[in-house]
Coordinates of C-alpha atoms and ligand atoms in Angstrom, one line a residue:
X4 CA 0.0 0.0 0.0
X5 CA 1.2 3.4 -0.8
X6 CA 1.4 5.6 1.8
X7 CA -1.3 9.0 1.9
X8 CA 0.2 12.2 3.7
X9 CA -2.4 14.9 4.3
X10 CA -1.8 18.6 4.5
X11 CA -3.7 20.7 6.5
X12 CA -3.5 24.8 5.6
X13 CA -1.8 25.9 2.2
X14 CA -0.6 29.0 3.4
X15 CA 3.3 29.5 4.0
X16 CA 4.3 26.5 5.4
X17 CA 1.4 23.6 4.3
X18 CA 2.6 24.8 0.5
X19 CA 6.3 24.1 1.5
X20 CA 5.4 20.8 3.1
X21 CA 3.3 19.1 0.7
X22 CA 6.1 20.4 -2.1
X23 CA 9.3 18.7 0.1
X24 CA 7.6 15.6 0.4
X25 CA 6.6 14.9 -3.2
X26 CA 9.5 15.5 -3.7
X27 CA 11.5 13.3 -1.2
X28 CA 9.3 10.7 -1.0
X29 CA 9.1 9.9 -4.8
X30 CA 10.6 6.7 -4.1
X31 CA 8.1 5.6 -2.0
X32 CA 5.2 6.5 -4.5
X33 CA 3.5 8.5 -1.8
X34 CA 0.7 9.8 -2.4
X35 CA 0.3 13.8 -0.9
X36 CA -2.7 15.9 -0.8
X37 CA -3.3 19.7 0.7
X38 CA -6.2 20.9 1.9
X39 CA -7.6 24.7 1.5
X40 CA -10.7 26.7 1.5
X41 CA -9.1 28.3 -1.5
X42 CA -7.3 27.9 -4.9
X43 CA -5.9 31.7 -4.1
X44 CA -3.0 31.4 -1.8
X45 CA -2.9 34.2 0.7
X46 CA 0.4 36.1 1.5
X47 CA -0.1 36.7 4.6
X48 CA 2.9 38.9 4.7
X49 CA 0.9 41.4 2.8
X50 CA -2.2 41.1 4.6
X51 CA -1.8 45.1 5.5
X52 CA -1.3 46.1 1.9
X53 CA -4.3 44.3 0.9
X54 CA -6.0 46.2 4.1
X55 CA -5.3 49.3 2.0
X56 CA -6.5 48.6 -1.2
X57 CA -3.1 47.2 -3.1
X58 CA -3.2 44.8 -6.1
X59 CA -1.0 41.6 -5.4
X60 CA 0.0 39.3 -7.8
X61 CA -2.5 36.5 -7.6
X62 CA -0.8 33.3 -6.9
X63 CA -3.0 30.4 -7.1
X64 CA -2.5 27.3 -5.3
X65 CA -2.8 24.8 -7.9
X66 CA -0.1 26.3 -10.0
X67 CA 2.5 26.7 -7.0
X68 CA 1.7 22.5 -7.2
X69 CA 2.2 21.9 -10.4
X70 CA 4.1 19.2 -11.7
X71 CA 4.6 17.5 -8.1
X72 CA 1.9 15.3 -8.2
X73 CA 0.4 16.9 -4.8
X74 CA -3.3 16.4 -5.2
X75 CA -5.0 19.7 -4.0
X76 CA -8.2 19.6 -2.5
X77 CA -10.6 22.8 -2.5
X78 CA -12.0 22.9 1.3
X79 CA -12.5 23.1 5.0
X80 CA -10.7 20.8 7.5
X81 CA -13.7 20.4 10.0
X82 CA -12.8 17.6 12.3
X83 CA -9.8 15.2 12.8
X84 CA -10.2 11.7 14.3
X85 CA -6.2 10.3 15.1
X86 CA -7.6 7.0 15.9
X87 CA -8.7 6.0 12.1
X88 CA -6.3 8.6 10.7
X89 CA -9.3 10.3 9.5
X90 CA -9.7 14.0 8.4
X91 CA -13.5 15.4 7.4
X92 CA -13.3 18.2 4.9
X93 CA -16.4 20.2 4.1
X94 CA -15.7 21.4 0.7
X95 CA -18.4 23.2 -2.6
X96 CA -19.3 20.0 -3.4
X97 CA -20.0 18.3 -0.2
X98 CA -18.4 16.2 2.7
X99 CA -15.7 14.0 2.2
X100 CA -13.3 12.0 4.4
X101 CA -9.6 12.0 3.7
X102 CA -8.0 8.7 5.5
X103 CA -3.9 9.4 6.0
X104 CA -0.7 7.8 7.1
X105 CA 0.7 11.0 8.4
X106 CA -1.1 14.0 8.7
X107 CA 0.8 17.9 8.6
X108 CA -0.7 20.2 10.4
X109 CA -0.6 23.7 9.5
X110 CA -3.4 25.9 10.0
X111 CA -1.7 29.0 11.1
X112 CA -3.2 31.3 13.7
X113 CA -5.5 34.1 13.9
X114 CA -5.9 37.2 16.2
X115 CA -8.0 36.5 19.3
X116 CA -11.3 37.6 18.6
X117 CA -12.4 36.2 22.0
X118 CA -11.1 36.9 24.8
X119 CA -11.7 40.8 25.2
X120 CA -15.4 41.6 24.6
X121 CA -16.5 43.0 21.9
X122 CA -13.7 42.4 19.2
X123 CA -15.5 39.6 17.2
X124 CA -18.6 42.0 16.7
X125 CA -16.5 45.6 16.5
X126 CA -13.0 45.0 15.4
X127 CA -11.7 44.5 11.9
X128 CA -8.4 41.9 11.7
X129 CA -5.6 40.7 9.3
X130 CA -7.2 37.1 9.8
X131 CA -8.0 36.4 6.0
X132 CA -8.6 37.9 2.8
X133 CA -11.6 38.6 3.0
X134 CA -11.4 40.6 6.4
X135 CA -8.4 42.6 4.9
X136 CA -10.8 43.2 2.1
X137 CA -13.4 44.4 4.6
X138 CA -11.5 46.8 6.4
X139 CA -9.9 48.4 2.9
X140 CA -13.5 49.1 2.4
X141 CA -14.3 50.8 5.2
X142 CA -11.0 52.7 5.4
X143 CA -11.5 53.8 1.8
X144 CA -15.5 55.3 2.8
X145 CA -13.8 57.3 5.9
X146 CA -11.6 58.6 3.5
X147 CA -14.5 59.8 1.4
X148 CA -15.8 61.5 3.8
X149 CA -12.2 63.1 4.7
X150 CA -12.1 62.3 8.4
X151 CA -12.0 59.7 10.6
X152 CA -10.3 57.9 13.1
X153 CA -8.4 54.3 13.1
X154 CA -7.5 52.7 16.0
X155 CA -4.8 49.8 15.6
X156 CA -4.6 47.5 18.4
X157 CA -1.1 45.6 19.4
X158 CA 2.1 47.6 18.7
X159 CA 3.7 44.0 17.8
X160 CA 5.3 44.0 14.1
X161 CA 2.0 43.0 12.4
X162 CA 0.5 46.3 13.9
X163 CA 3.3 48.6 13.6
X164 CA 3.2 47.5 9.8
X165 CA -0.7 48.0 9.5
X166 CA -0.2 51.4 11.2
X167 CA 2.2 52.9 8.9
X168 CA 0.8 51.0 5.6
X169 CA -3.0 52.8 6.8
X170 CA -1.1 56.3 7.6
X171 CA 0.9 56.4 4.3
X172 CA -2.0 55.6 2.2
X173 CA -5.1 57.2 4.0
X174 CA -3.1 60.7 5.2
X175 CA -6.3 62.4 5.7
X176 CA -7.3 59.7 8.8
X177 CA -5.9 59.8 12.1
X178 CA -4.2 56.7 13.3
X179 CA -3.7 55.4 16.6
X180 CA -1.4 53.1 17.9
X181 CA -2.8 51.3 21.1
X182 CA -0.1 48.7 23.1
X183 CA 0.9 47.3 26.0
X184 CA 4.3 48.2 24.9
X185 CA 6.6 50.6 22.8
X186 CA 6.5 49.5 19.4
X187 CA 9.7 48.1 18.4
X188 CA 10.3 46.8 21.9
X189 CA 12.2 43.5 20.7
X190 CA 14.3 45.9 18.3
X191 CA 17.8 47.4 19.5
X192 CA 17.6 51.2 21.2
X193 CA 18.8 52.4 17.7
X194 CA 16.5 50.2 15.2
X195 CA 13.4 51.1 18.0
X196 CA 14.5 54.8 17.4
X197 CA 14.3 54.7 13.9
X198 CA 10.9 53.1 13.6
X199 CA 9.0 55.4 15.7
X200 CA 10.6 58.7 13.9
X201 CA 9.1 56.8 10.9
X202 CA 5.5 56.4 12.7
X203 CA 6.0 60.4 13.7
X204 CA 6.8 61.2 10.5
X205 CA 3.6 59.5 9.1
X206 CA 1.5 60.6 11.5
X207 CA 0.9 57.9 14.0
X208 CA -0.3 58.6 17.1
X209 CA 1.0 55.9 19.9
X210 CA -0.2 55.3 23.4
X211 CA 1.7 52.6 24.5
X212 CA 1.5 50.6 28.2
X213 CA -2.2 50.6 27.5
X214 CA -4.8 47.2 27.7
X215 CA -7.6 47.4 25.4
X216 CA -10.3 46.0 27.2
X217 CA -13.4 46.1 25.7
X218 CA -13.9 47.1 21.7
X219 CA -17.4 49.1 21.5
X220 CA -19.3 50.2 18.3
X221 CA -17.8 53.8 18.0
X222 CA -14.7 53.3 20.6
X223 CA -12.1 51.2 22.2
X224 CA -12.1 51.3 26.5
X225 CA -9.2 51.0 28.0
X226 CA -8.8 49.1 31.1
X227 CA -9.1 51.6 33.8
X228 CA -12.6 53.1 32.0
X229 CA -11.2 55.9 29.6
X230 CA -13.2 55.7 26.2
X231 CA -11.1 56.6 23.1
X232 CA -14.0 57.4 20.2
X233 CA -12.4 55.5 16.9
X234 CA -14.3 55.5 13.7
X235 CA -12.5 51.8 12.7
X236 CA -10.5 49.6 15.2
X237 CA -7.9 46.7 13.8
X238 CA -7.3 44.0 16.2
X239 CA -3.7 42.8 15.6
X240 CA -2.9 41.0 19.0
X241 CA -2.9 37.6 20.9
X242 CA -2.7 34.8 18.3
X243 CA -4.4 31.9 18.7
X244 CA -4.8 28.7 16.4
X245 CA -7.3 27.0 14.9
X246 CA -9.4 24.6 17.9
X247 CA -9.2 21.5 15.4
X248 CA -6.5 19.9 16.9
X249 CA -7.4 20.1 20.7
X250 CA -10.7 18.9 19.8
X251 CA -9.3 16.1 18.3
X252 CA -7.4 15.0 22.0
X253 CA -3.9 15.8 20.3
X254 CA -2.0 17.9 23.3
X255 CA -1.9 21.6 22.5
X256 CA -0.6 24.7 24.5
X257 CA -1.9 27.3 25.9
X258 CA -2.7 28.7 22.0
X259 CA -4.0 26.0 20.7
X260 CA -0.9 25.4 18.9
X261 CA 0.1 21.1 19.1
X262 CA 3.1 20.7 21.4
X263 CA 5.9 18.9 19.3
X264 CA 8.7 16.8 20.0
X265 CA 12.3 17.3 18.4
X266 CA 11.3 16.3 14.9
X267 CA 8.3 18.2 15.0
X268 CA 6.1 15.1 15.4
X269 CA 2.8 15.4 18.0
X270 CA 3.7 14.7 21.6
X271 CA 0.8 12.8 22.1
X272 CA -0.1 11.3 17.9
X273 CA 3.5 10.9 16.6
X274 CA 1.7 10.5 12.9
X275 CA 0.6 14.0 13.2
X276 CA 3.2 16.7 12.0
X277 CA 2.6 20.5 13.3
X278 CA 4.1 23.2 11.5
X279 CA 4.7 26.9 11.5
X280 CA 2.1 29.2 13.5
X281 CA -0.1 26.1 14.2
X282 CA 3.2 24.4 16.2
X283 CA 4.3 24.9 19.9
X284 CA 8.0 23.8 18.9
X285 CA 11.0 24.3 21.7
X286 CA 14.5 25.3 21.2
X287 CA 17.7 25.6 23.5
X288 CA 17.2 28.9 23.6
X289 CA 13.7 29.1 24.2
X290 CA 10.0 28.6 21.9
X291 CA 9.5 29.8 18.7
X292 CA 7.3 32.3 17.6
X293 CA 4.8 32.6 15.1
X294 CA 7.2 33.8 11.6
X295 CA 7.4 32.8 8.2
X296 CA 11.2 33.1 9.1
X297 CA 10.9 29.9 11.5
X298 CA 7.7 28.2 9.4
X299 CA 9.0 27.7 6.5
X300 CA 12.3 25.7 7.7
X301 CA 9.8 24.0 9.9
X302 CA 7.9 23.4 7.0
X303 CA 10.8 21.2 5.0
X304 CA 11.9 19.5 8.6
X305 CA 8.2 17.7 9.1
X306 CA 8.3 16.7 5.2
X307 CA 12.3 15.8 6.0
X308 CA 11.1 13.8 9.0
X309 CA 7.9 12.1 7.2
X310 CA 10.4 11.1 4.3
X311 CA 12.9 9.2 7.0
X312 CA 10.2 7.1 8.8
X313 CA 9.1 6.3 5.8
X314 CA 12.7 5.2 4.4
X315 CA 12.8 3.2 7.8
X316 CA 15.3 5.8 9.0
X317 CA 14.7 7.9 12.6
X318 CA 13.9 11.3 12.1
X319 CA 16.1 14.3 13.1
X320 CA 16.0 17.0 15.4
X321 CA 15.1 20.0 14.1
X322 CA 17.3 23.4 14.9
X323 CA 16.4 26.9 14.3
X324 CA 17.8 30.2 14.8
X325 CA 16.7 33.6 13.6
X326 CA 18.3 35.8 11.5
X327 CA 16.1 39.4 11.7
X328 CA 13.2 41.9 12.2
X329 CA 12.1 42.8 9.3
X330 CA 9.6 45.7 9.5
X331 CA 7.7 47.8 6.8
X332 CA 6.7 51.0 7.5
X333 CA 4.6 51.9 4.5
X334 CA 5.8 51.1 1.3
X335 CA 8.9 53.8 1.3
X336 CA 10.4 53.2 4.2
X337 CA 11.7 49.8 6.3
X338 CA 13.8 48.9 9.7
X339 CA 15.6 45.4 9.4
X340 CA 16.7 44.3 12.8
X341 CA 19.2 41.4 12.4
X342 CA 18.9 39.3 15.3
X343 CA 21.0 36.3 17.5
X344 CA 19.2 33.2 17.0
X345 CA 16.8 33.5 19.9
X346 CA 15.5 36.8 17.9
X347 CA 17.0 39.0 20.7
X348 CA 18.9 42.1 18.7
X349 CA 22.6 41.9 17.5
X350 CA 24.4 45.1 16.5
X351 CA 23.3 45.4 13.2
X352 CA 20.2 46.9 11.3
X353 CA 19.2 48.6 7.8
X354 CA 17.1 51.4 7.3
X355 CA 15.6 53.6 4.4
X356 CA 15.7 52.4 0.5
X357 CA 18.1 49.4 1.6
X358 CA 16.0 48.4 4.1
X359 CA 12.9 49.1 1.7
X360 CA 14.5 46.5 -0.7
X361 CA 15.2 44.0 1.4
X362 CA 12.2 43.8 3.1
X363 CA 11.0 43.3 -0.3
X364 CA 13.0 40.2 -1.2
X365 CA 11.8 38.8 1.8
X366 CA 8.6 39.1 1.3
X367 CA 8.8 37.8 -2.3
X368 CA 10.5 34.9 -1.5
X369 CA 8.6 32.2 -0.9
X370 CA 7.1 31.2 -4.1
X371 CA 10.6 31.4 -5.9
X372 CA 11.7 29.4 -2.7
X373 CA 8.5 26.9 -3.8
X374 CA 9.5 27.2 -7.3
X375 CA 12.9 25.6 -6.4
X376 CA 12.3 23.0 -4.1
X377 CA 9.6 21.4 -6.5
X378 CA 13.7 20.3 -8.1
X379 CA 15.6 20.2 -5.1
X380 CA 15.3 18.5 -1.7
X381 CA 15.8 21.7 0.7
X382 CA 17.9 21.2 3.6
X383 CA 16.4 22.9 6.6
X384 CA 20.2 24.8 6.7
X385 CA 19.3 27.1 3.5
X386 CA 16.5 28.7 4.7
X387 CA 17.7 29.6 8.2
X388 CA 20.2 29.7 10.7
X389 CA 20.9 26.6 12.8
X390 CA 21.6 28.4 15.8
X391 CA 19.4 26.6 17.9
X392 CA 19.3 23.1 19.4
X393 CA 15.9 21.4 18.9
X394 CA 14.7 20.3 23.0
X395 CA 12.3 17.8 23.9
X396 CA 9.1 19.5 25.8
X397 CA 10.1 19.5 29.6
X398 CA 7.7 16.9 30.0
X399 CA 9.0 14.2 27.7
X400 CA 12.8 15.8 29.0
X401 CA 12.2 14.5 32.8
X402 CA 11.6 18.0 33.7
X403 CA 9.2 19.1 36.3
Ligands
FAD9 C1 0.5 41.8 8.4 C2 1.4 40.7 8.7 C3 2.8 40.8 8.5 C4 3.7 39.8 8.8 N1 5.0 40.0 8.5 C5 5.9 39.0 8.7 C6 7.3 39.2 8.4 O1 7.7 40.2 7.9 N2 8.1 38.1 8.6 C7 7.7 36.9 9.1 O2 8.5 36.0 9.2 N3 6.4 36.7 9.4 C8 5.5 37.7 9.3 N4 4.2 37.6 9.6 C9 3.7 36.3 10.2 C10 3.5 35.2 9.1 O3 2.6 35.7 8.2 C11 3.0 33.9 9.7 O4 4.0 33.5 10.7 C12 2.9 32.9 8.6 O5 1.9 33.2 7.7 C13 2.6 31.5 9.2 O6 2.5 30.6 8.1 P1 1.5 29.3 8.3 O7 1.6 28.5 7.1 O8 1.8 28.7 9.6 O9 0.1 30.0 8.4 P2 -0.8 30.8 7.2 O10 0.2 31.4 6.3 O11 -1.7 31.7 8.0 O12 -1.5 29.7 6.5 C14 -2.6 28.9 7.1 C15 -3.5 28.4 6.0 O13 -4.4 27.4 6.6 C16 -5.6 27.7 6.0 N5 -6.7 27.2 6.9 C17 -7.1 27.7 8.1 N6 -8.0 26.9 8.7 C18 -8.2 25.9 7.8 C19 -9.1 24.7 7.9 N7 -9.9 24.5 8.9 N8 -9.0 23.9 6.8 C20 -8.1 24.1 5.8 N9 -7.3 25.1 5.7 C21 -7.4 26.0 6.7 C22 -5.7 29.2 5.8 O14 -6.7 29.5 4.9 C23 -4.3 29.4 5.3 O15 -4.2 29.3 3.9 C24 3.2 38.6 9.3 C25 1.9 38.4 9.6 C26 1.0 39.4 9.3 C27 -0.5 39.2 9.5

């Protein structure tokens, strides 16, 4: 019997998967298929230019796959049962089942439209398309009326970006920054400078050390009762992931994200692979978080890992390190931060049009990086920097 590997997600890191083990497990005639709600693959990475009303190329799924044999399926993961190796996929044209050897998981996260009150029914987010598209819209009818003010929630990277992006293209609005803490705060004193002259030179207004904690119709309250009136309000903070695998009894984290061993196999259903923002994965140094930087070498390790257990051969540890910060801030202006491998700041860091340009690479890399490994079996090495030593979860270490 041939073996069947499922994907789950064909974002950053499903795409990379299900493309590595095609191709390394040719031999073996293994069959792979990757699930999606959509033939359009989403870069995320530009979810705040598509938030303003920027064309992006459109990248569709099904050609990223082609010629590597990957079967793509057009639909929703809705339930996984690890017992029968079972995934249920509510698609256009129905309910199917997809039955699997070894299943990758890699459903990204989303922002937490939960936990403070009134952000599922108030607050726009980055968390697909279609909500990016939602928010251009409304951003685009306050500009019509040549007023109006947008409050951006989390002063992380994804909401410095969407705060500058919004201020460069909407100058007419006021923009808010709201966050617990300084934007930039992971950056070095010089790189942290830089970026906030660039938000004062567009316009943003930051309040940082604030807690949002309620979203209303017309404002954001912040914990201690002050109401600050907001004509829009972006959520960009406290990712979760998707519930599908903590349903399913596989043992998750805190966010939801499955808790993996060294070679990125489930603690607790070692034929389940988790990948990228979807994966609770451990270092020497410390967890990883949520990046395209870290998913997509995570990405070619699970299909790396699949590959050996299927050659009869143990699979590897896998070992990370980071490399940088790269931040937009609008489309004419950058800070890249490069980093030690736990992400803390090292000495160096770009500004202006170089930064500008790289940035750009970096964001246009993965499906050239796609393109290429449909040929060539990527060792995890190429895409990052092995700075890190791949750890056991303290549980399965011994630790308390
Ligand atoms: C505005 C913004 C800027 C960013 N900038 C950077 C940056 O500069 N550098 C960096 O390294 N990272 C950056 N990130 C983070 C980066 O985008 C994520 O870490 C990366 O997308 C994670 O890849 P992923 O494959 O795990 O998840 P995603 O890319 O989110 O892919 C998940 C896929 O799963 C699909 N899916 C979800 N649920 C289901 C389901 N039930 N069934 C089937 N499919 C499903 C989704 O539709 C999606 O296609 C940024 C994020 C944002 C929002």
């Amino acid at each position: 019997m041939k073996p069947t590997i499922v994907v789950l997600g064909g974002g950053y890191t499903g795409v990379m998967s299900a493309i590595q083990l095609a191709r390394r497990t040719r031999r073996t005639g293994a069959h792979v298929i990757l699930v999606n709600p959509s033939d359009q693959f989403t870069e995320r990475l530009r979810m705040h230019q598509i938030a303003t009303g920027q064309t992006l190329t459109d990248y569709r799924i099904p050609a990223l796959l082609a010629g590597t044999g990957v079967e793509f399926v057009e639909g929703w993961a809705t339930r996984i049962d690890p017992d029968r190796r079972e995934v249920a996929v509510a698609g256009a044209d129905g309910h199917r089942s997809l039955g699997y050897d070894y299943l990758v998981y890699a459903l990204g996260s989303v922002a937490d439209t939960v936990t403070v009150p009134g952000v599922g029914a108030h607050a726009y987010t980055l968390n697909s398309r279609a909500e990016a598209e939602r928010l251009n819209a409304r951003l685009a009818e306050l500009a019509r009326a040549g007023a109006g003010t947008v409050a951006v929630v989390g002063a992380g990277l994804t909401g410095v970006e969407a705060a500058a992006e919004i201020a460069e293209r909407y100058p007419g609005l006021r923009v808010v920054l709201l966050g617990r803490d300084e934007p930039g705060s992971m950056m070095g004193a010089k790189a942290r400078r830089y970026l906030r002259g660039a938000l004062d030179r567009l316009g943003v207004q930051v309040r940082a050390g604030v807690e949002v904690s309620k979203v209303l119709p017309q404002a954001v309250e912040l914990a201690g009762g002050e109401l600050v009136p907001v004509d829009a309000c972006l959520w960009t903070t406290g990712f979760v992931a998707a519930p599908l695998a903590g349903d399913a009894g596989l043992t998750v984290d805190g966010k939801g994200r499955i808790v993996v061993d060294a070679t990125l196999a489930s603690v607790s259903h070692p034929s389940v692979y988790a990948v990228g923002d979807a994966a609770a994965i451990r270092q020497g140094w410390g967890e990883i978080h949520g990046t395209c930087q870290s998913g997509i070498p995570s990405a070619v390790h699970a299909a790396t890992s699949i590959a050996r257990k299927l050659r009869g051969k143990t699979a590897k540890p896998f070992r990370f390190g980071y490399v940088h910060q790269p931040v937009s801030l609008g489309r004419r202006d950058a800070v890249i931060q490069f980093t030690r491998p736990d992400d803390s700041p090292g000495r160096w860091y770009l500004t202006g049009r170089a930064a500008v340009a790289y940035k750009q690479a970096v964001t246009s890399s993965p499906p050239p990086i796609y393109r290429l490994s449909r040929w060539f079996a990527m060792p995890t090495w190429t895409l990052s920097r092995t700075g890190g030593r791949a750890n056991l979860p303290p549980a399965l270490a011994g630790q308390p």
